[in-house]
Each structure stands twice: as C-alpha cells, then as structure tokens.
Tab-separated table of C-alpha atoms in Angstrom:
chain	number	residue	atom	x	y	z
M	257	MET	CA	48.002	-20.441	21.000
M	258	ARG	CA	49.801	-19.273	17.933
M	259	GLN	CA	47.993	-21.676	15.945
M	260	ALA	CA	44.648	-21.173	17.384
M	261	ALA	CA	44.816	-17.506	16.750
M	262	ILE	CA	45.756	-17.963	12.891
M	263	ARG	CA	42.595	-20.240	12.564
M	264	SER	CA	40.538	-17.452	14.131
M	265	ALA	CA	41.734	-15.019	11.685
M	266	VAL	CA	41.521	-17.256	8.829
M	267	ALA	CA	37.706	-18.085	10.015
M	268	PHE	CA	36.742	-14.395	10.265
M	269	ALA	CA	38.850	-13.306	6.943
M	270	LEU	CA	36.192	-16.047	5.441
M	271	VAL	CA	33.396	-15.018	7.061
M	272	ILE	CA	34.026	-11.291	6.031
M	273	CYS	CA	34.516	-12.581	2.218
M	274	ALA	CA	31.553	-14.578	2.258
M	275	SER	CA	29.428	-11.546	3.416
M	276	GLY	CA	30.850	-9.494	1.064
M	277	ALA	CA	29.809	-12.340	-1.687
M	278	SER	CA	26.479	-12.104	-0.324
M	279	VAL	CA	25.875	-8.607	-0.519
M	280	ARG	CA	27.401	-8.332	-4.098
M	281	ALA	CA	24.933	-11.557	-5.240
M	282	GLU	CA	22.034	-9.724	-3.719
M	283	ASP	CA	22.966	-6.433	-5.365
M	284	ALA	CA	23.158	-8.395	-8.480
M	285	ALA	CA	19.688	-9.783	-7.851
M	286	GLU	CA	18.191	-6.710	-6.937
M	287	LYS	CA	19.426	-5.159	-10.353
M	288	GLU	CA	18.102	-7.776	-12.339
M	289	ILE	CA	14.707	-7.543	-10.551
M	290	GLU	CA	14.773	-3.463	-11.529
M	291	ARG	CA	15.672	-4.860	-14.852
M	292	TYR	CA	12.312	-7.274	-15.097
M	293	ARG	CA	10.399	-4.141	-13.540
M	294	ALA	CA	11.407	-1.914	-16.506
M	295	MET	CA	10.786	-4.429	-19.040
M	296	ILE	CA	7.050	-4.833	-17.943
M	297	SER	CA	6.172	-1.482	-16.944
M	298	ASP	CA	4.815	0.063	-20.157
M	299	PRO	CA	0.923	-0.117	-19.950
M	300	MET	CA	0.820	-2.425	-22.679
M	301	SER	CA	3.111	-5.253	-20.604
M	302	ASN	CA	1.727	-4.248	-17.193
M	303	PRO	CA	-0.996	-6.444	-16.081
M	304	GLY	CA	-2.351	-4.396	-13.446
M	305	PHE	CA	-4.002	-2.123	-16.374
M	306	LEU	CA	-6.361	-5.176	-16.680
M	307	ALA	CA	-7.761	-3.943	-13.551
M	308	VAL	CA	-7.828	-0.530	-14.506
M	309	ASP	CA	-10.140	-1.804	-17.150
M	310	ARG	CA	-12.270	-3.498	-14.883
M	311	GLY	CA	-12.542	-0.850	-12.530
M	312	GLU	CA	-13.557	1.731	-15.267
M	313	VAL	CA	-16.515	-0.711	-16.118
M	314	LEU	CA	-17.199	-1.055	-12.487
M	315	TRP	CA	-17.466	2.731	-11.820
M	316	SER	CA	-20.130	3.176	-14.085
M	317	THR	CA	-22.025	0.009	-13.850
M	318	LYS	CA	-25.563	0.330	-11.943
M	319	ARG	CA	-25.853	-1.798	-8.656
M	320	GLY	CA	-27.553	-2.052	-5.394
M	321	ALA	CA	-31.099	-1.556	-4.893
M	322	ASN	CA	-31.163	2.177	-6.155
M	323	ASN	CA	-29.741	0.847	-9.261
M	324	VAL	CA	-27.307	3.818	-9.955
M	325	SER	CA	-23.812	3.831	-10.636
M	326	LEU	CA	-20.710	5.247	-8.332
M	327	GLU	CA	-20.539	8.313	-11.179
M	328	THR	CA	-21.821	10.713	-8.326
M	329	CYS	CA	-19.412	9.605	-5.352
M	330	ASP	CA	-17.663	12.286	-4.038
M	331	LEU	CA	-14.041	11.308	-3.300
M	332	GLY	CA	-13.017	14.771	-2.236
M	333	GLU	CA	-12.833	16.596	-5.392
M	334	GLY	CA	-16.175	16.846	-6.134
M	335	PRO	CA	-19.293	14.422	-7.228
M	336	GLY	CA	-17.830	11.964	-10.017
M	337	LYS	CA	-14.455	14.439	-10.237
M	338	LEU	CA	-11.705	11.548	-10.217
M	339	GLU	CA	-8.523	13.622	-11.477
M	340	GLY	CA	-6.204	14.340	-8.266
M	341	ALA	CA	-8.479	12.731	-5.919
M	342	PHE	CA	-6.619	9.507	-5.039
M	343	ALA	CA	-3.400	12.137	-4.524
M	344	HIS	CA	-5.233	13.762	-1.767
M	345	LEU	CA	-6.510	10.676	0.040
M	346	PRO	CA	-7.031	10.043	3.014
M	347	ARG	CA	-9.178	13.005	4.015
M	348	TYR	CA	-11.737	14.025	6.216
M	349	PHE	CA	-15.012	14.290	4.767
M	350	LYS	CA	-17.928	16.428	6.070
M	351	ASP	CA	-20.770	14.223	4.972
M	352	SER	CA	-19.632	10.965	7.009
M	353	ASP	CA	-17.775	13.206	9.797
M	354	ARG	CA	-14.794	10.826	9.265
M	355	VAL	CA	-11.500	10.579	7.858
M	356	MET	CA	-11.567	7.960	5.016
M	357	ASP	CA	-9.054	6.214	2.538
M	358	LEU	CA	-10.143	5.173	-0.822
M	359	GLU	CA	-11.601	2.312	0.021
M	360	GLN	CA	-13.397	3.018	3.009
M	361	ARG	CA	-15.121	5.922	0.865
M	362	LEU	CA	-16.143	3.284	-1.670
M	363	LEU	CA	-17.722	1.669	0.710
M	364	TRP	CA	-19.457	4.459	1.805
M	365	CYS	CA	-20.488	5.279	-1.262
M	366	MET	CA	-21.854	1.799	-2.303
M	367	GLU	CA	-23.906	2.065	0.698
M	368	LYS	CA	-25.251	5.557	0.851
M	369	ILE	CA	-25.417	6.065	-2.966
M	370	GLN	CA	-26.153	2.586	-4.405
M	371	ASN	CA	-27.851	1.113	-1.448
M	372	LEU	CA	-25.967	-1.854	-2.248
M	373	ASP	CA	-25.454	-4.773	0.390
M	374	THR	CA	-21.220	-4.309	0.890
M	375	LYS	CA	-20.945	-7.908	2.828
M	376	ASP	CA	-19.993	-9.807	-0.902
M	377	VAL	CA	-17.397	-6.844	-1.719
M	378	ILE	CA	-15.891	-7.162	1.288
M	379	ALA	CA	-15.792	-10.986	1.080
M	380	ARG	CA	-13.768	-10.424	-2.084
M	381	ARG	CA	-11.819	-7.716	-0.799
M	382	PHE	CA	-8.412	-9.154	-1.922
M	383	SER	CA	-8.597	-11.338	-5.306
M	384	GLY	CA	-7.437	-14.914	-5.601
M	385	PRO	CA	-7.577	-18.132	-8.071
M	386	GLY	CA	-11.077	-17.379	-9.493
M	387	LYS	CA	-11.920	-14.732	-7.266
M	388	ALA	CA	-12.381	-11.261	-8.520
M	389	SER	CA	-12.005	-8.087	-6.399
M	390	ASP	CA	-14.209	-5.108	-7.278
M	391	MET	CA	-12.075	-3.155	-4.628
M	392	GLU	CA	-8.845	-3.858	-6.065
M	393	ASP	CA	-10.390	-2.941	-9.402
M	394	LEU	CA	-11.867	0.444	-8.528
M	395	VAL	CA	-8.628	1.458	-6.898
M	396	ALA	CA	-6.684	0.756	-9.583
M	397	PHE	CA	-9.011	2.845	-11.903
M	398	ILE	CA	-9.271	5.636	-9.818
M	399	ALA	CA	-5.731	5.983	-8.599
M	400	ASN	CA	-4.371	5.680	-12.401
M	401	LYS	CA	-6.407	9.200	-12.392
M	402	SER	CA	-3.581	10.808	-10.050
M	403	SER	CA	-0.462	9.244	-12.001
M	404	GLY	CA	1.952	11.784	-12.608
M	405	MET	CA	0.480	13.853	-9.653
M	406	LYS	CA	2.396	14.659	-6.162
M	407	ILE	CA	1.062	13.166	-2.642
M	408	ASP	CA	-0.464	16.223	-1.160
M	409	ILE	CA	-3.196	15.006	1.699
M	410	PRO	CA	-4.833	17.970	3.583
M	411	LEU	CA	-3.895	17.658	7.301
M	412	SER	CA	-5.846	21.184	8.430
M	413	HIS	CA	-8.618	19.511	10.304
M	414	PRO	CA	-8.295	18.281	13.693
M	415	LYS	CA	-9.496	14.645	12.519
M	416	GLU	CA	-7.047	14.549	10.085
M	417	GLN	CA	-4.161	15.670	12.637
M	418	GLU	CA	-5.256	13.379	15.167
M	419	MET	CA	-5.312	10.374	12.503
M	420	ALA	CA	-1.967	11.256	11.560
M	421	ALA	CA	-0.516	11.144	15.384
M	422	VAL	CA	-2.609	8.060	15.902
M	423	GLY	CA	-0.756	6.671	12.568
M	424	GLU	CA	2.657	7.433	13.861
M	425	ALA	CA	2.136	5.934	17.182
M	426	MET	CA	1.020	2.598	15.296
M	427	PHE	CA	3.832	2.677	13.468
M	428	TYR	CA	6.327	2.371	16.691
M	429	ARG	CA	3.784	0.462	18.560
M	430	ARG	CA	5.833	-3.225	19.267
M	431	GLY	CA	3.263	-6.043	19.701
M	432	GLY	CA	2.411	-9.743	18.356
M	433	VAL	CA	4.381	-12.899	19.457
M	434	ASN	CA	7.338	-11.710	17.867
M	435	ASP	CA	7.233	-7.772	19.410
M	436	PHE	CA	7.485	-6.272	15.977
M	437	SER	CA	6.091	-2.880	14.978
M	438	CYS	CA	6.380	-1.524	11.558
M	439	ALA	CA	9.557	0.641	12.525
M	440	THR	CA	11.358	-2.957	13.406
M	441	CYS	CA	11.582	-3.142	9.509
M	442	HIS	CA	11.274	0.418	8.481
M	443	ALA	CA	13.084	2.777	10.379
M	444	ASP	CA	16.453	1.937	9.629
M	445	GLU	CA	18.803	2.310	6.458
M	446	GLY	CA	19.843	-0.586	4.430
M	447	LYS	CA	17.925	-3.200	5.811
M	448	ARG	CA	16.946	-6.574	4.080
M	449	ILE	CA	14.684	-9.361	3.998
M	450	ARG	CA	16.144	-12.300	1.969
M	451	LEU	CA	17.056	-10.317	-1.174
M	452	GLN	CA	14.404	-7.579	-0.612
M	453	GLY	CA	15.318	-3.792	0.386
M	454	LEU	CA	13.407	-2.488	3.179
M	455	PRO	CA	12.659	1.430	2.762
M	456	ASN	CA	12.982	3.724	5.781
M	457	LEU	CA	9.678	5.152	6.043
M	458	SER	CA	10.389	6.710	9.380
M	459	ARG	CA	11.812	10.278	7.729
M	460	PRO	CA	10.062	11.830	5.179
M	461	GLY	CA	11.762	11.944	2.112
M	462	LYS	CA	12.499	9.670	-1.097
M	463	GLN	CA	11.931	6.466	0.512
M	464	PRO	CA	8.413	6.906	1.518
M	465	GLN	CA	7.834	8.822	-1.475
M	466	GLU	CA	8.821	6.073	-3.978
M	467	THR	CA	7.063	3.678	-1.661
M	468	MET	CA	3.492	5.101	-1.528
M	469	GLY	CA	3.947	6.496	-4.806
M	470	GLY	CA	3.873	3.002	-6.471
M	471	TRP	CA	0.777	1.713	-4.439
M	472	PRO	CA	-1.497	0.018	-5.919
M	473	THR	CA	0.784	-2.167	-7.621
M	474	TYR	CA	0.690	-5.449	-9.296
M	475	ARG	CA	2.612	-8.182	-7.476
M	476	VAL	CA	4.484	-10.729	-9.916
M	477	SER	CA	4.953	-13.042	-6.972
M	478	GLN	CA	1.026	-13.025	-6.362
M	479	GLY	CA	-0.269	-12.562	-9.723
M	480	ALA	CA	-2.501	-9.978	-8.798
M	481	LEU	CA	-3.196	-5.978	-8.448
M	482	ARG	CA	-2.582	-5.111	-4.662
M	483	THR	CA	-3.823	-2.147	-2.756
M	484	MET	CA	-2.226	-0.534	0.509
M	485	GLN	CA	-5.270	-2.111	2.540
M	486	HIS	CA	-3.520	-5.321	1.389
M	487	ARG	CA	0.097	-4.611	1.844
M	488	LEU	CA	-0.751	-3.227	5.611
M	489	TRP	CA	-3.145	-6.434	6.318
M	490	ASP	CA	-0.101	-8.753	4.921
M	491	CYS	CA	2.720	-6.746	7.244
M	492	PHE	CA	0.699	-7.172	10.277
M	493	ARG	CA	0.069	-11.035	9.050
M	494	GLN	CA	4.087	-11.337	8.741
M	495	GLN	CA	4.405	-9.716	12.132
M	496	ARG	CA	2.155	-12.299	13.573
M	497	TRP	CA	-0.255	-9.463	14.914
M	498	PRO	CA	-4.139	-10.048	15.134
M	499	GLU	CA	-5.632	-9.858	11.489
M	500	PRO	CA	-6.896	-5.966	11.046
M	501	LYS	CA	-10.034	-5.227	9.829
M	502	TYR	CA	-10.923	-4.676	6.511
M	503	ALA	CA	-11.047	-0.817	5.881
M	504	SER	CA	-10.999	0.086	10.034
M	505	ASP	CA	-10.053	3.609	11.023
M	506	GLY	CA	-6.447	1.869	12.606
M	507	LEU	CA	-5.255	1.152	8.776
M	508	THR	CA	-6.290	4.450	7.456
M	509	ALA	CA	-4.587	6.355	10.088
M	510	LEU	CA	-1.400	4.383	9.469
M	511	THR	CA	-2.296	5.093	6.126
M	512	VAL	CA	-2.412	9.239	6.831
M	513	PHE	CA	0.830	8.829	8.456
M	514	LEU	CA	2.633	7.320	5.923
M	515	GLN	CA	1.187	9.588	2.915
M	516	LYS	CA	2.618	12.295	5.158
M	517	GLN	CA	5.982	10.805	5.176
M	518	ALA	CA	5.574	10.611	1.302
M	519	ALA	CA	4.551	14.146	0.700
M	520	GLY	CA	5.569	15.731	-2.674
M	521	GLY	CA	6.478	12.251	-4.142
M	522	GLU	CA	5.005	11.284	-7.740
M	523	ILE	CA	2.443	9.063	-8.251
M	524	ASN	CA	2.598	6.247	-10.486
M	525	VAL	CA	0.256	3.574	-10.444
M	526	PRO	CA	-0.334	0.479	-11.107
M	527	SER	CA	3.560	-0.224	-10.515
M	528	ILE	CA	5.344	-3.608	-10.608
M	529	LYS	CA	6.389	-5.015	-7.450
M	530	ARG	CA	7.910	-8.196	-6.811
C-alpha cells in the first residue's frame, strides 16, 4: 500500500511539473508571436496595407450599369465621408430601414448606387489563391480611415437595441454537433486552444476592446487580409455549425453585441494576427 501511494505521489508530481513546463512553453511561444507581430506592424512591413491600397482604387472605380463609383455611398457619416464611419458600425440606416455592418452596407450601395450585380462580389467575398476579394480590400481601406479612433456604435434606435439583444442571445446559444456556442471559448479567463489565448468577450472591457479594435487584420497563417465577417464565419465552421450566410442579419447582430462589449476600444487596423 505504501509503495502504491508513493508511486501515485510521484506520478502526480510529474504531471504537475509537466503541466507547469507546458504553460511556460506556451507563454514563451506567445511572447515570440507578439515579437513577430511587432516586427511587421509598421505600414511598410504589414501586407494588410496592400489591401488598403487596392480598396482605395476600388472605392473610386466606376462600375455597374450606372457606371459610377462608390464615392457617394453613405456609410453613416454622410455621402462619401469615410473618417470615423467604421468606428460607428454596425448602425441603423433610415434609407434601408435596417441595421447594417460595413459589408452589408457596401453591398447595398453597389446595388442601389452602381446598379452592380453583386453575385460575383459575394462569390469572391473571401480571398484565396488566385482569387482576390473586393470586399476585403474595401473594408481594409474604409476601416483604416478610423484608425486611432474609439469604437462607439449607436444604440439609441430600437432596431439597434434589438440587434444587440439578438447578438447577445446568439453569443450564448449552444448548437451544432459539438453543442458549442461562442461563449464556450470566449466567456472564461485564461482559455487556450493549442498556443492561442482566447479573449473573454462576455464582459465589456480590455479584452473585447483589443480584439474588436484589431479587425480587419492580416492573417499570417492564411496569407490574406480577413474581415470580421470571415472571422465569424470561420468560428461557426470550427464549431461545426451550419455555414452562416454572408452579410446576414444574424452575423450583423453578433457584431453589434461584440462592438457593444468593445465600446471605447481604440481601432488599429489593419492589424497582424497569426
């Protein structure tokens, strides 16, 4: 009995030591990732700024049956005004009687102002090898105009309040084959997936501010700039939920909730993430 107890104690001690070593290794890896991000965060080194440049060209390019640009598109600050627009999105738009995020609003402007068939734009919503994305480039360009500003979405209109409530319900809604929700990964402190720390987005404050303030971002692991629409789509995919429809009201509602949690956070985009 005594020898068995000793063996159990030794085994337990080894587990504790291994666990501590694993945590230290993860912390060291995270520091190296942060050091790498800092090295390429300058606009001259961040590949995400190539998307900003492409988006600037697209914004002023005449397209569609009406052969006009997007320069009269109202993103909430007035026709053609970009500074601060991203910081206040999603928001309610009277002309559409809807709460829209940036990508929804751009699609609306393409259809209403340019009379552009957006099927191809939606088909290329996410870039890939040999496939550029107009939406990712436009979002990068417009979001960059709000860099240095604070996240401050309006929540005074009843439809904005409704979307925030729906988004919060979606955040905690479990489902899919794994019975996961957003909260499964993002409602506790100190959670990790492999070496990646997971921010707690269930409480307003620093963690959601830093998270939401860094999108759109250049994903080093994917070699592409990604928007929040892509991040949410990929989260649902990883949870093994049905694929959400691009630019759907459900994704906008979830974004409203997350932006509400991140109120006051500084926008710094395009950022760099793994």
